[in-house]
CSV table of C-alpha atoms in Angstrom, one decimal:
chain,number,residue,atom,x,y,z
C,1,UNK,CA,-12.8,-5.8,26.5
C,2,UNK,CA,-10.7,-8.1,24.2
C,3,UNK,CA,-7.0,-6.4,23.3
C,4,UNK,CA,-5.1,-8.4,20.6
C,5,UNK,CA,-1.3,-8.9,20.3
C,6,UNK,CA,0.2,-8.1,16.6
C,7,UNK,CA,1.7,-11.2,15.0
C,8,UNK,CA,4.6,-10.4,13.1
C,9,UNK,CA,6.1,-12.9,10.4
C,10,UNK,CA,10.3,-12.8,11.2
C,11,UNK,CA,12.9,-13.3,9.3
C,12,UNK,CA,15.0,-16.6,9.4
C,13,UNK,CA,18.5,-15.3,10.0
C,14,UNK,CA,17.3,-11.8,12.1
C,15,UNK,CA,15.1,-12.3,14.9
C,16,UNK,CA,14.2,-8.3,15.6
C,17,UNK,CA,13.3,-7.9,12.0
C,18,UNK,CA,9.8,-8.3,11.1
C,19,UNK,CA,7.0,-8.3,8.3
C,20,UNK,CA,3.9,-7.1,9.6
C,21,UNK,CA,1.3,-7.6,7.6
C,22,UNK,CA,-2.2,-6.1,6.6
C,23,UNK,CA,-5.0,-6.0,4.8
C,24,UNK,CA,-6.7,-3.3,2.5
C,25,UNK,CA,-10.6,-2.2,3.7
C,26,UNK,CA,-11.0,-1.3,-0.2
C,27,UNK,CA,-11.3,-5.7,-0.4
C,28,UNK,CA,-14.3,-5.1,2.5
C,29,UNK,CA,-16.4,-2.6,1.2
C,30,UNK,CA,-19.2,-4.8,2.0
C,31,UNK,CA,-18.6,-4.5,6.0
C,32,UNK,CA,-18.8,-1.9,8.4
C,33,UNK,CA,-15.3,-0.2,9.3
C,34,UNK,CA,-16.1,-1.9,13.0
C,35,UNK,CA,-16.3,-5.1,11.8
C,36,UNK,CA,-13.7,-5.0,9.3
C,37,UNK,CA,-11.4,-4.3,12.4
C,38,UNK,CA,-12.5,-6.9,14.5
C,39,UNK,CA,-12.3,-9.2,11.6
C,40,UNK,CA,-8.8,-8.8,10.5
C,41,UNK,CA,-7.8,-8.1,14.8
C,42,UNK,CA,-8.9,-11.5,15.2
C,43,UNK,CA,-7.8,-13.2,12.2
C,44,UNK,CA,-4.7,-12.2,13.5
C,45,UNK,CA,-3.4,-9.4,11.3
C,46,UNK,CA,-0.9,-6.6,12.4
C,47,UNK,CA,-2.9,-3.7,10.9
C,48,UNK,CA,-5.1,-2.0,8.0
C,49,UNK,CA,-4.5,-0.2,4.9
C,50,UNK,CA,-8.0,2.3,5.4
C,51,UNK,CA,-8.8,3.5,2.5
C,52,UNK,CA,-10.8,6.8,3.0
C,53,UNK,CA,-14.1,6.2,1.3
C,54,UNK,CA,-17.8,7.1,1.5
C,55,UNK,CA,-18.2,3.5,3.3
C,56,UNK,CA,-15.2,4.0,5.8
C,57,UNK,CA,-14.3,7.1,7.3
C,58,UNK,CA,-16.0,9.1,5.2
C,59,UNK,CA,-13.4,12.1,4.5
C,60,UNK,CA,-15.9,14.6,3.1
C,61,UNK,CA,-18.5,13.9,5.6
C,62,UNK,CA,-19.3,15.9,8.7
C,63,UNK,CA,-18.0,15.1,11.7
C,64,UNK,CA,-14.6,14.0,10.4
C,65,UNK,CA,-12.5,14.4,13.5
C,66,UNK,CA,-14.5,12.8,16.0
C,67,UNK,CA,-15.5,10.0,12.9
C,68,UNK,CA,-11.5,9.5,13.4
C,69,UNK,CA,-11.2,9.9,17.0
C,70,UNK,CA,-13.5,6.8,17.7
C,71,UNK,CA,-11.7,5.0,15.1
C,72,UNK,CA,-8.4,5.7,16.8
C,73,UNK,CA,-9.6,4.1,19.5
C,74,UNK,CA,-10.5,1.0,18.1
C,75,UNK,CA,-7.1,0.5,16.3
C,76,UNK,CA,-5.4,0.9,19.5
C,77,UNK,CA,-8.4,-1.7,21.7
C,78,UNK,CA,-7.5,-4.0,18.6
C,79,UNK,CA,-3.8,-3.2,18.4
C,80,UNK,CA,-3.9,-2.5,14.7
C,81,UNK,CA,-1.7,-0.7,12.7
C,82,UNK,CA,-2.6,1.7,9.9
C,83,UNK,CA,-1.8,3.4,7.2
C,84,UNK,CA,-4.3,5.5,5.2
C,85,UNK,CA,-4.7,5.4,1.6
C,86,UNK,CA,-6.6,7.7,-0.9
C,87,UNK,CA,-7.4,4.8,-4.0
C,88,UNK,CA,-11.0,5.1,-3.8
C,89,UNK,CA,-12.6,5.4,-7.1
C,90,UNK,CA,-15.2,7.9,-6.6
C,91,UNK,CA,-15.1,9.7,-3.4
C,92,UNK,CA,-14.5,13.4,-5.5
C,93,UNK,CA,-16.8,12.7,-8.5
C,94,UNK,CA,-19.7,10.2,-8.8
C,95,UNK,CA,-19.2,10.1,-12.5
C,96,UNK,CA,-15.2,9.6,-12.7
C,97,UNK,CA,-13.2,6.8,-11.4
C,98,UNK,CA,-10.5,8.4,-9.5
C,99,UNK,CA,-11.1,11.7,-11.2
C,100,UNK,CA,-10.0,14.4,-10.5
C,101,UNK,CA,-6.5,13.8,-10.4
C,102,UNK,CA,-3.9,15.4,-9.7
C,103,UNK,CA,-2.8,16.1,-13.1
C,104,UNK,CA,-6.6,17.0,-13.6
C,105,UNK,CA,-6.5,19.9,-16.6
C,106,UNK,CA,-9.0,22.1,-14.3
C,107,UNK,CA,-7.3,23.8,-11.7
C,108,UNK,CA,-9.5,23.9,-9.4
C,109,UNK,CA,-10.4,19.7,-9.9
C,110,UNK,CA,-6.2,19.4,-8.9
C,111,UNK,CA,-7.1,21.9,-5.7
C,112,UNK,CA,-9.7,19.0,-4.6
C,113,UNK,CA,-7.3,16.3,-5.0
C,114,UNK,CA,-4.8,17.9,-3.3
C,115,UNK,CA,-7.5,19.0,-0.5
C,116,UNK,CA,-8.4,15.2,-0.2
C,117,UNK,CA,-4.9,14.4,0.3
C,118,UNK,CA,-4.1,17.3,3.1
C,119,UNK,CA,-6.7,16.2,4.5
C,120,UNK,CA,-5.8,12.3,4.5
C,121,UNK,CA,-2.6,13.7,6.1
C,122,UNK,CA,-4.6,15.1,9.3
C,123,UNK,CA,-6.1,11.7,9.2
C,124,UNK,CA,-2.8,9.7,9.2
C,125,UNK,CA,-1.6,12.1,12.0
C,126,UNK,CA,-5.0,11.5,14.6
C,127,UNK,CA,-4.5,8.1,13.8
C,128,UNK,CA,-1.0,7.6,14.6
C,129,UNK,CA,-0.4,5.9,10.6
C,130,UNK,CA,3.2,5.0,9.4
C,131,UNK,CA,1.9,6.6,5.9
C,132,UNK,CA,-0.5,8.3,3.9
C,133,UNK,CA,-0.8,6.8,0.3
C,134,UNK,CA,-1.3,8.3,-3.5
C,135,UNK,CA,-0.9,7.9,-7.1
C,136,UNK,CA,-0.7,10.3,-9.8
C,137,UNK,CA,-3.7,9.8,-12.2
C,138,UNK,CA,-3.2,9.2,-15.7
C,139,UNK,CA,-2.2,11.9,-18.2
C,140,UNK,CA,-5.3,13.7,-19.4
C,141,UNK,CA,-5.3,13.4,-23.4
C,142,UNK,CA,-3.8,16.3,-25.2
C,143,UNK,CA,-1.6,17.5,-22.6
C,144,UNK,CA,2.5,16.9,-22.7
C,145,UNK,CA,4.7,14.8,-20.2
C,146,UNK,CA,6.3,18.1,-19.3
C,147,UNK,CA,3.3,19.8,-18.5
C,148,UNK,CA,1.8,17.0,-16.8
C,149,UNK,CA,5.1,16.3,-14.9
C,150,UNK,CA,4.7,20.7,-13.9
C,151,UNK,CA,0.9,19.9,-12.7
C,152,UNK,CA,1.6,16.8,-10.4
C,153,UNK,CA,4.4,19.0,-8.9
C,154,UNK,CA,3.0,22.0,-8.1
C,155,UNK,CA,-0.3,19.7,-7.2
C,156,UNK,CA,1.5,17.5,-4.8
C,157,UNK,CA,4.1,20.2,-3.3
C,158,UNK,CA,0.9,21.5,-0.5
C,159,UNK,CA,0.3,18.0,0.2
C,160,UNK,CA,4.2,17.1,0.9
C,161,UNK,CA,4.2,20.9,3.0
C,162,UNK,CA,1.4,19.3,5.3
C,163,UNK,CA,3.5,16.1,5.9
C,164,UNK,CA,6.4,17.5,6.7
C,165,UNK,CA,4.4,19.5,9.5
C,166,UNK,CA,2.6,16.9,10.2
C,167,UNK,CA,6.2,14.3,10.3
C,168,UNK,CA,3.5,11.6,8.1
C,169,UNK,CA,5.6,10.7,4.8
C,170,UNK,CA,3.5,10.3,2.1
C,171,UNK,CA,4.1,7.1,0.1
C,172,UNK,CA,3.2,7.4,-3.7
C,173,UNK,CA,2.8,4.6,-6.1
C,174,UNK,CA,4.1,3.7,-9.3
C,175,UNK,CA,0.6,2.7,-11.1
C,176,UNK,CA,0.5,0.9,-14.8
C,177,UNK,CA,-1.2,3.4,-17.0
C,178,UNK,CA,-0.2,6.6,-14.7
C,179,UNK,CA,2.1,9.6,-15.4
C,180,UNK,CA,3.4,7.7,-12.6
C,181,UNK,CA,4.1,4.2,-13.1
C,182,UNK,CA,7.3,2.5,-12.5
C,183,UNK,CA,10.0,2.6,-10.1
C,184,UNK,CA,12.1,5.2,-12.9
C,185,UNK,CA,9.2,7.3,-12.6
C,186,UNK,CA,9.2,7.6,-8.9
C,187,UNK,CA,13.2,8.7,-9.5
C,188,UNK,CA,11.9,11.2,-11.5
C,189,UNK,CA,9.5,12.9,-9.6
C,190,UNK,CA,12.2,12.4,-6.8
C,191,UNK,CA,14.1,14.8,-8.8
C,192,UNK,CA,12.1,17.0,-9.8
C,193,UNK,CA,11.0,18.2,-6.2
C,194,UNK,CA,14.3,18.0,-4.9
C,195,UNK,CA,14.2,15.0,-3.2
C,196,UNK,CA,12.0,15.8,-0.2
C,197,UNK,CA,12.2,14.1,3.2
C,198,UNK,CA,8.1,13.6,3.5
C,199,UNK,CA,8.0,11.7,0.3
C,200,UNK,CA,8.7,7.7,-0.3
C,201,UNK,CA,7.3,4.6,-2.2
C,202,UNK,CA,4.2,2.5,-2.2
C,203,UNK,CA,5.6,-0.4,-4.0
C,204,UNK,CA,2.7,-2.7,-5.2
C,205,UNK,CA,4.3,-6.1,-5.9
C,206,UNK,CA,1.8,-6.9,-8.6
C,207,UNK,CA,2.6,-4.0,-10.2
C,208,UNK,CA,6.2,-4.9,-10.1
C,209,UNK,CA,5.5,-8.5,-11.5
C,210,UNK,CA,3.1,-6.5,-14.5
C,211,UNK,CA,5.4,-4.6,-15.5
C,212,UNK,CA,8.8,-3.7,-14.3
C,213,UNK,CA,11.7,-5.0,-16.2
C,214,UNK,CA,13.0,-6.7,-13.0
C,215,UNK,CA,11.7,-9.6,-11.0
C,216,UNK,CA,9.9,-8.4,-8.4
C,217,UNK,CA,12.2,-9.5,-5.4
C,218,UNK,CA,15.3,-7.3,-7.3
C,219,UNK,CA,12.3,-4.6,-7.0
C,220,UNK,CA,11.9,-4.4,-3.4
C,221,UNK,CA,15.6,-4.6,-3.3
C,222,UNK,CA,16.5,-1.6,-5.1
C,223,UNK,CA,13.1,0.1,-3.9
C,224,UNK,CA,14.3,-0.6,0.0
C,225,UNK,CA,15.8,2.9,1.2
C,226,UNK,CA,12.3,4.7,-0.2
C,227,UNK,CA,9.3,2.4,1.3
C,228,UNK,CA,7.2,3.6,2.9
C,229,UNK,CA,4.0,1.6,2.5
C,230,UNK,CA,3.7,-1.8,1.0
C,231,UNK,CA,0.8,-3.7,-1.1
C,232,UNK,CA,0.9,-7.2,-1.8
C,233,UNK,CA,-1.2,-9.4,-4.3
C,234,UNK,CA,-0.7,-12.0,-7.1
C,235,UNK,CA,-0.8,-10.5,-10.6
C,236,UNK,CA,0.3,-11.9,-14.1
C,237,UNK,CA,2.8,-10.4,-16.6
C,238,UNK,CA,1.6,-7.9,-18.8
C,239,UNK,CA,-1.8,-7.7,-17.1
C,240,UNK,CA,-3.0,-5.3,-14.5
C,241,UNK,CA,-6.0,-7.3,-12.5
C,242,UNK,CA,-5.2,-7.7,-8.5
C,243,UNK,CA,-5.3,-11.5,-8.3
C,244,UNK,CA,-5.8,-13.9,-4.7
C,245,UNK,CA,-2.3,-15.0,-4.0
C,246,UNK,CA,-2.1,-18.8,-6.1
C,247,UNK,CA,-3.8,-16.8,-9.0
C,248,UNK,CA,-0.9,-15.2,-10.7
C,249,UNK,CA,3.0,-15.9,-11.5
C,250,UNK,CA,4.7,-14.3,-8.6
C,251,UNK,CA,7.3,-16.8,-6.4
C,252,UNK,CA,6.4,-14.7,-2.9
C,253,UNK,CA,9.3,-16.8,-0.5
C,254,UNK,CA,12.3,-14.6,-2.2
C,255,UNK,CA,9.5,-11.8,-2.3
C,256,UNK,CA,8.9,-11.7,1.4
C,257,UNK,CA,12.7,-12.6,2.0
C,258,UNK,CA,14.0,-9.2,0.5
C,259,UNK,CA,10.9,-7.3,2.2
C,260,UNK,CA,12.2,-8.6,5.4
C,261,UNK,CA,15.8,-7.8,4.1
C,262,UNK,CA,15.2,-4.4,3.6
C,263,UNK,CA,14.7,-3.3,7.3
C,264,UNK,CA,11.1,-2.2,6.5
C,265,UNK,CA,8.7,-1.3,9.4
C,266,UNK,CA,5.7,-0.5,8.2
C,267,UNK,CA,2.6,-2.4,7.2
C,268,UNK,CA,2.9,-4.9,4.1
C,269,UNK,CA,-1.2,-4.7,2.9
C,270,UNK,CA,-2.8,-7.1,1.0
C,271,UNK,CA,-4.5,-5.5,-2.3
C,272,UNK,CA,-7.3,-7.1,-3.3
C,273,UNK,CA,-9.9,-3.8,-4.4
C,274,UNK,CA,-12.2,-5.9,-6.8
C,275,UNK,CA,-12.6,-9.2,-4.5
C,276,UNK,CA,-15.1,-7.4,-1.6
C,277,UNK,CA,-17.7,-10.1,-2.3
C,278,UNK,CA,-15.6,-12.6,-0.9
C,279,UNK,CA,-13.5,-10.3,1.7
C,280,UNK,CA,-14.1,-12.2,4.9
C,281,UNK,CA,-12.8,-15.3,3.3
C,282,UNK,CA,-10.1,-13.6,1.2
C,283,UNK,CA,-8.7,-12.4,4.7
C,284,UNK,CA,-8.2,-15.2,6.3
C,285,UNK,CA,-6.7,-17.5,3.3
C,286,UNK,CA,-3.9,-14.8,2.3
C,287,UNK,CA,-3.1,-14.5,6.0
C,288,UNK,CA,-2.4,-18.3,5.8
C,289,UNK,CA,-0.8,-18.2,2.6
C,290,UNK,CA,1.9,-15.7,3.2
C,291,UNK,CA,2.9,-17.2,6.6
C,292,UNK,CA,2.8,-20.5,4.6
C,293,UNK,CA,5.1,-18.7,1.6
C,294,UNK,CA,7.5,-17.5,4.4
C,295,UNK,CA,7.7,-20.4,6.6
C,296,UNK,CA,8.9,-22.5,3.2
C,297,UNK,CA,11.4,-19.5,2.5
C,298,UNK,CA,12.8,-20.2,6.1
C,299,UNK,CA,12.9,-23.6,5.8
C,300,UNK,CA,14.8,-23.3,2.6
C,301,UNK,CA,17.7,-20.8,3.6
C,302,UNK,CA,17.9,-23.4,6.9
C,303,UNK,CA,18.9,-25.8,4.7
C,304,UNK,CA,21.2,-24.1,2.7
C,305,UNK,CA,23.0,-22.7,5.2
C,306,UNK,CA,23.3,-26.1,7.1
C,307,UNK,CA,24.8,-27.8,4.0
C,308,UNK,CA,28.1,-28.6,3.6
C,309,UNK,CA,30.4,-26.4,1.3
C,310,UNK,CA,30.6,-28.0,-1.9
C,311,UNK,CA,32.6,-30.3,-2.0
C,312,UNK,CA,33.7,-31.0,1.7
C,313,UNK,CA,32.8,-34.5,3.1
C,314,UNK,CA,29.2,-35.5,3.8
């Protein structure tokens, strides 16, 4: 049996620190959750962001525990790590992408959502994840922010109860179109539950480049005492499609500098949910092109930092 050794990308000035990177299973739908593993275990990744889905780890299906139990195992043969996430777009309802939500205006529609997450929590915890991620949903029509804002807390508090038993924090993310969408937001919720330990950031850093007002390296910046899971992908301003890295507007060296920066330990996933017809391939080209992105970042501070201070001799 084949084990395989995590490779880490590390930063230029701080030899312990360490991006370890990862890609998403919701860009692999086409394979089986084995060979997604091996895949990304021998392309030389450092872990997984499983999303829980009727293709992979099925969380409504019988047989859930020992489902994870074996899949446990192979993360640890492979020497993966993971963190789950809940994105997929109709695990609850055939009929509704991501529906229900939990700002869902039937009660017991928010119970299921909140179920699904509880139970994504148990999964984290038998799988030994850094995180369990969420979003919010978008506001159902004809209902406030205020009572939209009440629904996602008293949705989200069981959820939050579970994690802090379970010691799993759960990482939500700002989403464009969301009650939930920007870093501001996440503030608010923050707030609003009192700041619980269990809860912390998924920062998407094409969501940052779509929309916040701030460059997405200031992003991860101020976003660095909260995260808690990471996505990565190219997107454009203004627009909210999950691009191949190359495809987009973001500059990733000062990106994947201030990642590094912030002391982050968890697994920095690549997001690529609408590109699983060319997953094996996408894989392996965004591995090379963020060690690529960080290598030029390195080489780039190396310089600087040998230079001579303005103005002194040559």
């Amino acid at each position: 049996m084949t084990f395989h050794t995590p490779r880490t990308l590390l930063t230029p000035d701080a030899p312990h620190t360490a991006l370890r990177l990862g890609y998403g299973t919701n860009g692999l739908t086409n394979l089986r959750l084995d060979d997604a593993l091996s895949l990304l275990a021998d392309l030389g990744y450092d872990g997984v962001g499983l999303t829980l889905d009727h293709m992979h780890l099925d969380p409504l299906a019988p047989g859930l525990a020992a489902r994870t139990r074996h899949v446990a195992t192979r993360l640890g043969e492979l020497g993966l790590g993971v963190t789950v996430e809940t994105g997929a777009r109709y695990v609850l309802d055939p009929r509704r992408k991501h529906g229900p939500s939990l700002l869902d205006p039937d009660p017991d529609g928010r119970a299921a959502r909140t179920g699904l997450l509880t139970t994504a929590v148990r999964v984290a915890a038998d799988l030994g994840a850094h995180a369990v991620h969420c979003f919010t949903g978008i506001t159902p029509a004809d209902t406030s922010s205020d009572l939209a804002w009440k629904r996602l807390e008293e949705s989200l508090t069981p959820v939050l109860h579970a994690a802090a038993e379970a010691r799993i924090p759960v990482a939500i993310e700002p989403e464009p179109g969301h009650l939930l969408a920007t870093l501001d937001d996440f503030h608010h919720l923050r707030g609003l539950l009192g700041d619980p330990e269990p809860l912390g950031l998924t920062l998407d850093i094409g969501h940052c480049q779509c929309l916040e007002p701030a460059p997405p390296a200031d992003c991860v910046r101020d976003a660095g005492p909260w995260l808690r899971h990471v996505q990565i992908d190219d997107m454009r301003r203004g627009v909210h499609e999950h691009l191949p890295f190359g495809d987009g507007e973001i500059d990733f060296p000062p990106v994947l500098d201030a990642l590094a920066a912030t002391g982050y330990r968890g697994l920095t996933v690549v997001e690529l949910p609408r590109h699983s017809h060319a997953g094996p391939e996408l894989a392996r080209s965004s591995l090379a092109f963020l060690r690529a992105q960080f290598r030029s970042e390195r080489r780039s501070r190396i310089r600087t930092q040998a230079a001579p201070p303005k103005g002194a001799p040559a």
